[in-house]
CSV table of C-alpha atoms in Angstrom, one decimal:
chain,number,residue,atom,x,y,z
A,1379,UNK,CA,-18.1,-13.4,-14.9
A,1380,UNK,CA,-20.0,-12.2,-11.8
A,1381,UNK,CA,-18.7,-9.4,-9.6
A,1382,UNK,CA,-17.0,-10.4,-6.4
A,1383,UNK,CA,-18.5,-8.8,-3.4
A,1384,UNK,CA,-16.4,-7.4,-0.6
A,1385,UNK,CA,-17.9,-9.9,1.9
A,1386,UNK,CA,-17.0,-12.8,-0.4
A,1387,UNK,CA,-13.5,-11.5,-0.8
A,1388,UNK,CA,-13.0,-11.1,3.0
A,1389,UNK,CA,-14.5,-14.5,3.7
A,1390,UNK,CA,-12.2,-16.1,1.2
A,1391,UNK,CA,-9.1,-14.4,2.6
A,1392,UNK,CA,-10.0,-15.5,6.1
A,1393,UNK,CA,-10.5,-19.1,5.0
A,1394,UNK,CA,-7.1,-19.1,3.3
A,1395,UNK,CA,-5.5,-17.6,6.4
A,1396,UNK,CA,-7.1,-20.2,8.7
A,1397,UNK,CA,-5.9,-23.0,6.5
A,1398,UNK,CA,-2.4,-21.7,6.3
A,1399,UNK,CA,-1.8,-21.6,10.1
A,1400,UNK,CA,1.2,-23.8,11.1
A,1401,UNK,CA,-0.2,-26.1,13.7
A,1402,UNK,CA,1.8,-28.8,15.4
A,1403,UNK,CA,2.2,-32.1,13.7
A,1404,UNK,CA,0.0,-34.9,15.0
A,1405,UNK,CA,3.0,-36.3,16.9
A,1406,UNK,CA,3.8,-32.9,18.3
A,1407,UNK,CA,0.2,-32.2,19.3
A,1408,UNK,CA,0.1,-35.4,21.5
A,1409,UNK,CA,3.1,-34.2,23.6
A,1410,UNK,CA,1.8,-30.7,24.4
A,1411,UNK,CA,-0.4,-30.7,27.5
A,1412,UNK,CA,-3.0,-28.0,28.3
A,1413,UNK,CA,-2.9,-27.1,32.0
A,1414,UNK,CA,-5.9,-26.0,34.1
A,1415,UNK,CA,-4.5,-22.5,34.5
A,1416,UNK,CA,-4.5,-21.8,30.7
A,1417,UNK,CA,-0.8,-22.6,30.3
A,1418,UNK,CA,0.8,-25.2,28.2
A,1419,UNK,CA,3.5,-27.7,29.1
A,1420,UNK,CA,5.8,-30.1,27.3
A,1421,UNK,CA,8.6,-32.3,28.5
A,1422,UNK,CA,12.1,-31.2,27.3
A,1423,UNK,CA,12.8,-34.7,26.0
A,1424,UNK,CA,9.8,-34.4,23.7
A,1425,UNK,CA,10.8,-31.0,22.2
A,1426,UNK,CA,12.7,-32.5,19.3
A,1427,UNK,CA,9.4,-33.9,18.0
A,1428,UNK,CA,8.0,-30.4,17.9
A,1429,UNK,CA,10.7,-27.9,17.0
A,1430,UNK,CA,14.4,-27.8,16.1
A,1431,UNK,CA,17.0,-25.4,17.4
A,1432,UNK,CA,16.6,-22.0,15.6
A,1433,UNK,CA,13.1,-22.7,14.6
A,1434,UNK,CA,9.6,-21.8,15.9
A,1435,UNK,CA,6.2,-23.5,15.7
A,1436,UNK,CA,2.7,-22.6,16.8
A,1437,UNK,CA,2.5,-24.5,20.0
A,1438,UNK,CA,-1.2,-23.8,20.9
A,1439,UNK,CA,-3.1,-21.2,22.9
A,1440,UNK,CA,-2.3,-19.8,26.2
A,1441,UNK,CA,-5.4,-18.2,27.8
A,1442,UNK,CA,-7.0,-18.1,24.4
A,1443,UNK,CA,-4.1,-16.4,22.7
A,1444,UNK,CA,-2.2,-18.3,19.9
A,1445,UNK,CA,1.5,-18.6,20.9
A,1446,UNK,CA,4.7,-19.9,19.2
A,1447,UNK,CA,7.6,-21.6,20.8
A,1448,UNK,CA,11.1,-20.7,19.6
A,1449,UNK,CA,13.9,-23.1,20.4
A,1450,UNK,CA,17.0,-21.0,21.1
A,1451,UNK,CA,19.3,-23.9,22.1
A,1452,UNK,CA,19.2,-27.6,23.0
A,1453,UNK,CA,17.4,-26.8,26.3
A,1454,UNK,CA,16.6,-23.1,26.1
A,1455,UNK,CA,13.3,-21.6,24.7
A,1456,UNK,CA,11.4,-18.4,24.1
A,1457,UNK,CA,7.7,-18.0,23.4
A,1458,UNK,CA,5.7,-15.1,21.9
A,1459,UNK,CA,2.2,-14.2,20.9
A,1460,UNK,CA,1.1,-14.8,17.4
A,1461,UNK,CA,-1.2,-11.8,17.3
A,1462,UNK,CA,0.2,-9.0,15.2
A,1463,UNK,CA,0.9,-6.0,17.3
A,1464,UNK,CA,-0.4,-3.8,14.5
A,1465,UNK,CA,-4.1,-4.8,14.6
A,1466,UNK,CA,-4.3,-8.2,16.4
A,1467,UNK,CA,-4.6,-10.5,13.4
A,1468,UNK,CA,-3.3,-14.0,13.9
A,1469,UNK,CA,0.0,-14.6,12.1
A,1470,UNK,CA,0.8,-17.4,9.7
A,1471,UNK,CA,4.1,-19.1,9.3
A,1472,UNK,CA,6.2,-19.2,6.1
A,1473,UNK,CA,9.7,-20.3,5.3
A,1474,UNK,CA,11.4,-17.2,6.8
A,1475,UNK,CA,9.2,-16.7,9.9
A,1476,UNK,CA,5.8,-15.2,10.6
A,1477,UNK,CA,3.6,-13.0,8.4
A,1478,UNK,CA,0.4,-10.9,8.9
A,1479,UNK,CA,-1.9,-11.6,6.1
A,1480,UNK,CA,-3.9,-8.5,6.7
A,1481,UNK,CA,-1.3,-5.8,6.2
A,1482,UNK,CA,2.0,-7.6,5.4
A,1483,UNK,CA,4.0,-7.2,8.6
A,1484,UNK,CA,6.8,-9.8,8.8
A,1485,UNK,CA,8.5,-11.2,11.8
A,1486,UNK,CA,11.6,-13.5,12.1
A,1487,UNK,CA,11.4,-17.0,13.5
A,1488,UNK,CA,12.2,-15.6,17.0
A,1489,UNK,CA,9.4,-13.0,16.8
A,1490,UNK,CA,11.6,-10.0,15.9
A,1491,UNK,CA,10.0,-7.4,13.7
A,1492,UNK,CA,11.4,-7.6,10.1
A,1493,UNK,CA,8.9,-5.3,8.2
A,1494,UNK,CA,5.9,-3.2,9.2
A,1495,UNK,CA,3.4,-1.6,9.4
A,1496,UNK,CA,3.8,-3.2,12.9
A,1497,UNK,CA,6.3,-1.2,14.9
A,1498,UNK,CA,7.3,-3.7,17.6
A,1499,UNK,CA,8.5,-7.3,18.0
A,1500,UNK,CA,5.9,-9.9,18.9
A,1501,UNK,CA,5.1,-9.8,22.6
A,1502,UNK,CA,6.9,-12.3,24.7
A,1503,UNK,CA,5.1,-15.0,26.6
A,1504,UNK,CA,6.7,-16.3,29.8
A,1505,UNK,CA,8.5,-19.6,29.5
A,1506,UNK,CA,9.9,-21.6,32.5
A,1507,UNK,CA,12.0,-24.8,32.4
A,1508,UNK,CA,11.9,-26.8,35.6
A,1509,UNK,CA,12.5,-30.5,36.3
A,1510,UNK,CA,12.6,-31.4,32.6
A,1511,UNK,CA,9.3,-29.6,31.8
A,1512,UNK,CA,8.8,-26.4,29.7
A,1513,UNK,CA,5.8,-24.4,30.9
A,1514,UNK,CA,4.5,-21.7,28.5
A,1515,UNK,CA,2.3,-18.9,29.8
């Protein structure tokens, strides 16, 4: 068996991490709109196609930064960055929330820190609900 180089190991890990991101379903992706100012929008009536109450999903990128939308209630929402506050690695989703594949930090579905080495919750991203539209960013 040949020896595994450091570069091959890192490349493999990055590939697995990229494949394990939790993107929107095809149906969900069609209802999220990218706005010219780098923000995202989605109609409240389309939210059930994307995320259920008490759950979160990677909704897209706001100004180049991956973000998740957390549904706190039938018509209330929060959003947060999916970059680990420890070293900026993009988080992946698992059954209990969000995890950093680089150093093992874990976050709840709402972005709250569960386990370090990160020392803070995931940074909030502004969310506004107006006239039946949720705007993220």
